[in-house]
Coordinates of C-alpha atoms in Angstrom, one line a residue:
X1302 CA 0.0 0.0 0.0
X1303 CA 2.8 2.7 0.4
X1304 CA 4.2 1.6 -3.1
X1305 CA 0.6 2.5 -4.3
X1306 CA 0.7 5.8 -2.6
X1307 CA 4.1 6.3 -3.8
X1308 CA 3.3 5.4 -7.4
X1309 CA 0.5 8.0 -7.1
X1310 CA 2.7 10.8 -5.8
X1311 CA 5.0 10.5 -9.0
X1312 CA 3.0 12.1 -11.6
X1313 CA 1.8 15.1 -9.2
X1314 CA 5.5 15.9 -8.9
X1315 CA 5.6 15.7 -12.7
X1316 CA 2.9 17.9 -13.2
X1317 CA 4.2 20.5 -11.0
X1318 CA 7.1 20.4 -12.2
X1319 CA 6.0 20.6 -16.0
X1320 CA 3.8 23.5 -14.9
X1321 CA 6.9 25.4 -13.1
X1322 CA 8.6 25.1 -16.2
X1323 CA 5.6 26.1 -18.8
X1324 CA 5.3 29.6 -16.3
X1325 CA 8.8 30.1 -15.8
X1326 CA 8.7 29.9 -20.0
X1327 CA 6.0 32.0 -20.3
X1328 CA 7.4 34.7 -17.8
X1329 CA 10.7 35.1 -20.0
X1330 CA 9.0 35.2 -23.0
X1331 CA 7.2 37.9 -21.3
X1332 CA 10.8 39.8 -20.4
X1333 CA 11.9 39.4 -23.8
X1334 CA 8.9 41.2 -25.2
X1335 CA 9.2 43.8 -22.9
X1336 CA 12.8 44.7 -23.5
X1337 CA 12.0 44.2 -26.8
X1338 CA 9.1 46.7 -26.8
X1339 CA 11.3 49.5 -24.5
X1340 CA 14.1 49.2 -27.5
X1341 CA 12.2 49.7 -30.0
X1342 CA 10.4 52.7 -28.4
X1343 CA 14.2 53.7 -27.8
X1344 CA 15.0 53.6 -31.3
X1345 CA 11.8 55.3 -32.3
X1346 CA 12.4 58.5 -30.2
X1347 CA 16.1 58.3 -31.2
X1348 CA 14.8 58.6 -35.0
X1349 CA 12.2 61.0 -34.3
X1350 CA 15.2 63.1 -32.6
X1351 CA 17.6 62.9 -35.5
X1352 CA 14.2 63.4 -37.8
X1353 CA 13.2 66.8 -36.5
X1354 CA 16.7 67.9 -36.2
X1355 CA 17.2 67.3 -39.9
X1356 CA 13.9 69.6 -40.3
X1357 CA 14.8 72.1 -38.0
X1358 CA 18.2 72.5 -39.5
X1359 CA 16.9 72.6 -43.0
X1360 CA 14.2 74.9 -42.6
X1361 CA 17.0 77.3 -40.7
X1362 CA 14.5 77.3 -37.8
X1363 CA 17.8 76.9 -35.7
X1364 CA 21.2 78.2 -35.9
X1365 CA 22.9 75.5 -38.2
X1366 CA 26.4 78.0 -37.1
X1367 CA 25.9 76.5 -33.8
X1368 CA 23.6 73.1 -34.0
X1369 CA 24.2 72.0 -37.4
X1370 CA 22.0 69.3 -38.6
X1371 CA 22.7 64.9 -38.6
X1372 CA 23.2 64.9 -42.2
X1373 CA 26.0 67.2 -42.0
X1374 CA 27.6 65.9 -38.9
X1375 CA 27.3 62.1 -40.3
X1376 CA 29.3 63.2 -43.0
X1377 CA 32.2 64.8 -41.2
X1378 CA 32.5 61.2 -39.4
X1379 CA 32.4 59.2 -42.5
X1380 CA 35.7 61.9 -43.8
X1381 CA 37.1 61.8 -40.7
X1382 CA 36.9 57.9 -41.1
X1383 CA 37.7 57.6 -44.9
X1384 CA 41.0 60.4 -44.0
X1385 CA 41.8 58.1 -41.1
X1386 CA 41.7 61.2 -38.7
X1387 CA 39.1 60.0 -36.5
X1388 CA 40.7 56.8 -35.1
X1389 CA 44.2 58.3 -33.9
X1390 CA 41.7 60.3 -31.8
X1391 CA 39.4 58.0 -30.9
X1392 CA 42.2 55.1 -29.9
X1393 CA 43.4 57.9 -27.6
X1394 CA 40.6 58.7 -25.8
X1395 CA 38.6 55.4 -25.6
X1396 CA 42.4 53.7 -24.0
X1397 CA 42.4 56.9 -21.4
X1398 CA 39.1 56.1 -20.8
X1399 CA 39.3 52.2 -20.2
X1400 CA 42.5 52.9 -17.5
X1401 CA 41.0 55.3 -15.7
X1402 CA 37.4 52.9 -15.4
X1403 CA 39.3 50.0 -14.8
X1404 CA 42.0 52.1 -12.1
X1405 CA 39.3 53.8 -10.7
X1406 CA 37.0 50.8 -10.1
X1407 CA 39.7 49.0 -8.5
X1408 CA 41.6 51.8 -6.2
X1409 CA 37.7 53.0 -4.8
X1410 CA 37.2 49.6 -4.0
X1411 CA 39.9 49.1 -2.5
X1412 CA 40.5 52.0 -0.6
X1413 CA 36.6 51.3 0.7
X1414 CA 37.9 47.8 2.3
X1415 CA 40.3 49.7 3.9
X1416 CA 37.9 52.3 5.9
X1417 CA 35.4 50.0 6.5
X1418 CA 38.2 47.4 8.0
X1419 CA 38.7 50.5 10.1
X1420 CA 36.3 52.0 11.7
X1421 CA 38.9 54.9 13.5
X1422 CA 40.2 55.4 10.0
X1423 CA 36.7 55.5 8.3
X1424 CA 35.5 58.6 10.8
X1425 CA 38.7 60.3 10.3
X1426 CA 38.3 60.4 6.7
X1427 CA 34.4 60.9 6.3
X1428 CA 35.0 64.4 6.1
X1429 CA 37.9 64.7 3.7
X1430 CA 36.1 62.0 1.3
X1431 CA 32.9 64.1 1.2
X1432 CA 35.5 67.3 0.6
X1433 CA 37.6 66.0 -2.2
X1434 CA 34.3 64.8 -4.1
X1435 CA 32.8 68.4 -3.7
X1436 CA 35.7 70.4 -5.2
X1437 CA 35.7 70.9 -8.8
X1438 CA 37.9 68.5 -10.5
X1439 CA 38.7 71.3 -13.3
X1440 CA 40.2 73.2 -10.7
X1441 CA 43.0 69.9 -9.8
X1442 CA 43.7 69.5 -13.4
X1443 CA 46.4 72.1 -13.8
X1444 CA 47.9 70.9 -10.7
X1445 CA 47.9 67.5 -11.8
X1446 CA 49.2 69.1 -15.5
X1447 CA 52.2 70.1 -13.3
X1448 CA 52.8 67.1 -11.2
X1449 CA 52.7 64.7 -14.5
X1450 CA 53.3 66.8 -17.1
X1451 CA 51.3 67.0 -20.1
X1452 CA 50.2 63.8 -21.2
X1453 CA 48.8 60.4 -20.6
X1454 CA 49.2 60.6 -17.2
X1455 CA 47.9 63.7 -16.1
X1456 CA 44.9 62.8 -17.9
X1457 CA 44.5 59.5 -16.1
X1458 CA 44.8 61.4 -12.5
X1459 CA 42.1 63.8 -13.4
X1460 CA 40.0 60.8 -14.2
X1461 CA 41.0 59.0 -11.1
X1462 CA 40.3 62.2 -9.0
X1463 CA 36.4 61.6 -10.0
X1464 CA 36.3 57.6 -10.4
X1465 CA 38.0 56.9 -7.3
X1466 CA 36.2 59.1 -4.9
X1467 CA 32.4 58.2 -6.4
X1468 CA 33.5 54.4 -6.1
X1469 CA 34.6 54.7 -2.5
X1470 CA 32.3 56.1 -0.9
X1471 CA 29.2 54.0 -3.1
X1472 CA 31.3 50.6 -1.9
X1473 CA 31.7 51.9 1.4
X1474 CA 28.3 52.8 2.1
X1475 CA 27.0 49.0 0.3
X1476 CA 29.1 47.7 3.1
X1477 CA 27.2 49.6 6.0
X1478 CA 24.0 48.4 4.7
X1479 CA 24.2 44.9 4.9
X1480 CA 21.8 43.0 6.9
X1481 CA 23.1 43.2 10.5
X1482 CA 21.5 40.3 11.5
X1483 CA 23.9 38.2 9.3
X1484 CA 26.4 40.1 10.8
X1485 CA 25.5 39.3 14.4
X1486 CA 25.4 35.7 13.5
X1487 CA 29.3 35.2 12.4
X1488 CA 29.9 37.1 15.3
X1489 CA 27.9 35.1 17.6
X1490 CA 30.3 31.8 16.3
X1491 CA 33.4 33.6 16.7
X1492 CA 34.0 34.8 13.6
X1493 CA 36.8 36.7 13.0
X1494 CA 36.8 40.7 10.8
X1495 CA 38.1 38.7 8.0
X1496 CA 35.6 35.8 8.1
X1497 CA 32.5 38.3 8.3
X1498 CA 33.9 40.4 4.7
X1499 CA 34.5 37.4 3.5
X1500 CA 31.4 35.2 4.1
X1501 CA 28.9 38.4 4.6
X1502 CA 30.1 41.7 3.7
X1503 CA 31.4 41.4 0.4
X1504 CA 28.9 38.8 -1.1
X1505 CA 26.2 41.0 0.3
X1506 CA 27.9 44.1 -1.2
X1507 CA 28.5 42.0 -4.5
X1508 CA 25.1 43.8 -6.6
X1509 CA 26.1 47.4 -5.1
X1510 CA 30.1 47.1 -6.4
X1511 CA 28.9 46.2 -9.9
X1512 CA 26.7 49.1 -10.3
X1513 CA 29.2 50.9 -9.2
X1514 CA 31.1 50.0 -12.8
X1515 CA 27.9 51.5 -14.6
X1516 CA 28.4 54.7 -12.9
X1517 CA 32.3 54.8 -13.6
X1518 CA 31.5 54.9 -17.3
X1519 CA 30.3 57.8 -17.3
X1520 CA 32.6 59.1 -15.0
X1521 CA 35.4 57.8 -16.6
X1522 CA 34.4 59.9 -20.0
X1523 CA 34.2 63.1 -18.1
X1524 CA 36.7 62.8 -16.3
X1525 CA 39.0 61.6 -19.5
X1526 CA 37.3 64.9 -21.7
X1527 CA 37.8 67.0 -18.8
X1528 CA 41.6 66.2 -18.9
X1529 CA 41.8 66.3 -22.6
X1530 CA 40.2 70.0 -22.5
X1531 CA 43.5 71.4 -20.2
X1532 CA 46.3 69.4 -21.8
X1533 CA 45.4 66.7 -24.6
X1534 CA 47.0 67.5 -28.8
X1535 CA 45.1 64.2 -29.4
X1536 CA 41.8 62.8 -28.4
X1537 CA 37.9 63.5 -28.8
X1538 CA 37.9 66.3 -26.1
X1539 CA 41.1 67.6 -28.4
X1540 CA 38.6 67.9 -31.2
X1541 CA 36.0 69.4 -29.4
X1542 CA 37.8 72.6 -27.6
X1543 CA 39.4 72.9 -31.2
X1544 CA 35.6 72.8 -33.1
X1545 CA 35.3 75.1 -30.7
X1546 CA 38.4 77.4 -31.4
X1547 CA 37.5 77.6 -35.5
X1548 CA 33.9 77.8 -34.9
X1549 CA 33.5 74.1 -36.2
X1550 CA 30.5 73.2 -34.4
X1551 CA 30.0 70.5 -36.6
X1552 CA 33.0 68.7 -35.8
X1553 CA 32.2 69.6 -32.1
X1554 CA 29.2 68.2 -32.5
X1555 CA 30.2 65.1 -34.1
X1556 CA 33.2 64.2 -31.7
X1557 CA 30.1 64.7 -28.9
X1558 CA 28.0 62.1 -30.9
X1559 CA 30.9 59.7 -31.3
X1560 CA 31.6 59.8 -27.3
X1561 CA 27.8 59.0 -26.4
X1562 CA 28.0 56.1 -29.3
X1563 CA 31.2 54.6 -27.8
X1564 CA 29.8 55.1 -24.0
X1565 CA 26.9 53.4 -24.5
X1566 CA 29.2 50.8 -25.8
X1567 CA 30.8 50.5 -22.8
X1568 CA 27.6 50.8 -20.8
X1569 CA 26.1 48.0 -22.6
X1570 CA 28.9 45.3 -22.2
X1571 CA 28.9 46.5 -18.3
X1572 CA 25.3 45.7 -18.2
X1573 CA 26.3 42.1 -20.0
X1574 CA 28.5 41.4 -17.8
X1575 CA 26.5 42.4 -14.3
X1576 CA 24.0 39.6 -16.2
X1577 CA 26.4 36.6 -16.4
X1578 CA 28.3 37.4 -13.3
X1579 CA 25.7 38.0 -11.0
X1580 CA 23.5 34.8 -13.0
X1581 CA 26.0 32.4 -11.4
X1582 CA 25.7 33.9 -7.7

């Protein structure tokens, strides 16, 4: 009699299983047709942009001195392509760019373990960290021009100056939110500091530090033009403070097209990433 009841029990768990799997299919299909339906509202707003541009540019019911119009600007790219211009400038800027995410990423995060591992150190620098990230990082770049020189490096600084501080103090504050109940528990078995970042703090912090990369693309690029407008011969931000000295704004305008292009770029493979390693948490 319990085989019976045993045989019986089989296809239930079969058919709760089959229908987990039907709604877990039907809910990505679901996911898929929504992103599918936010892109392609994204790409019809981006056309309708470009669209009225076009219009407004041809019809002189803007400045084209100043805006200049997508038809124009796409064709300085494609000569600035075919002339080979563009990529010496583009190599520059996108490799200052990638150092200073990938520097600035790491250093903030590191820098983060270090106050939280220490809570004397972490009140002594609260104030300076909430300084440094209110000063205008424009202002450091000259100093930074003379500490480094002109070049690569002073560029990099004056992205790290923005990078590092946003990361720190985004890490840091991930690490003061976590649960303190789990905490308690690691404590409560004699867990050491160590054990508790290890087995808690840092899994627990895991989501909040690969935001934290979205963010740094952005303020990578700023940080990277912002250097390239005090010092750079070479470079997108190059292009666009010398648009700007022979009343180019079409070249100014392109070189600002070109950045948000490669940004969202970057954006997009830091969102691809967060997917696959956060999928195998």
């Amino acid at each position: 009699m319990i085989q019976h009841k045993s045989d019986e029990l089989l296809p239930s768990q079969h058919q709760s299983h089959k229908l987990l799997e039907e709604l877990h299919t039907t809910y990505l299909k679901r996911q898929r047709k929504h992103r599918s339906h936010v892109f392609s509202v994204q790409m019809a707003l981006l056309v309708v942009f470009f669209a009225l541009w076009e219009v407004a540019g041809r019809l002189k019911w803007i400045d084209v001195l100043l805006f200049s119009y997508p038809s124009k600007v796409f064709a300085q790219i494609w000569r600035d392509m075919i002339s080979g211009e563009l990529w010496g400038h583009l190599g520059v800027t996108v490799g200052e760019t990638i150092v200073g995410f990938i520097l600035g990423t790491l250093f903030g995060t590191l820098l983060a373990v270090v106050i939280w591992w220490s809570p004397f150190l972490s009140k002594v620098l609260d104030p300076y960290l909430v300084v440094f990230n209110s000063m205008p990082k424009v202002a450091l770049g000259p100093i930074f021009i003379v500490m480094f020189g002109a070049g690569f490096t002073a560029i990099v600084v004056t992205t790290l100056s923005i990078t590092v501080i946003i990361t720190t103090l985004v890490v840091y504050n991930s690490f003061n939110e976590v649960d303190p109940n789990l905490v308690k528990v690691v404590r409560t078995f004699g867990g050491s500091r160590s054990q508790m970042f290890r087995k808690v703090i840092l899994p627990a912090s895991f989501p909040a530090i690969i935001s934290t990369l979205k963010v740094n693309v952005g303020m990578a690029w700023v940080g990277v033009i912002v250097g390239e407008f005090l010092v750079a011969k070479m470079g997108l931000g190059y292009l666009i403070i010398y648009g700007f000295q022979v009343f180019n704004f079409t070249l100014v305008l392109s070189s600002l097209l070109i950045i948000a292009v490669v940004a969202t770029a970057m954006y997009k493979l830091v969102v691809y990433l967060e997917r696959k390693l956060l999928k195998h948490r």
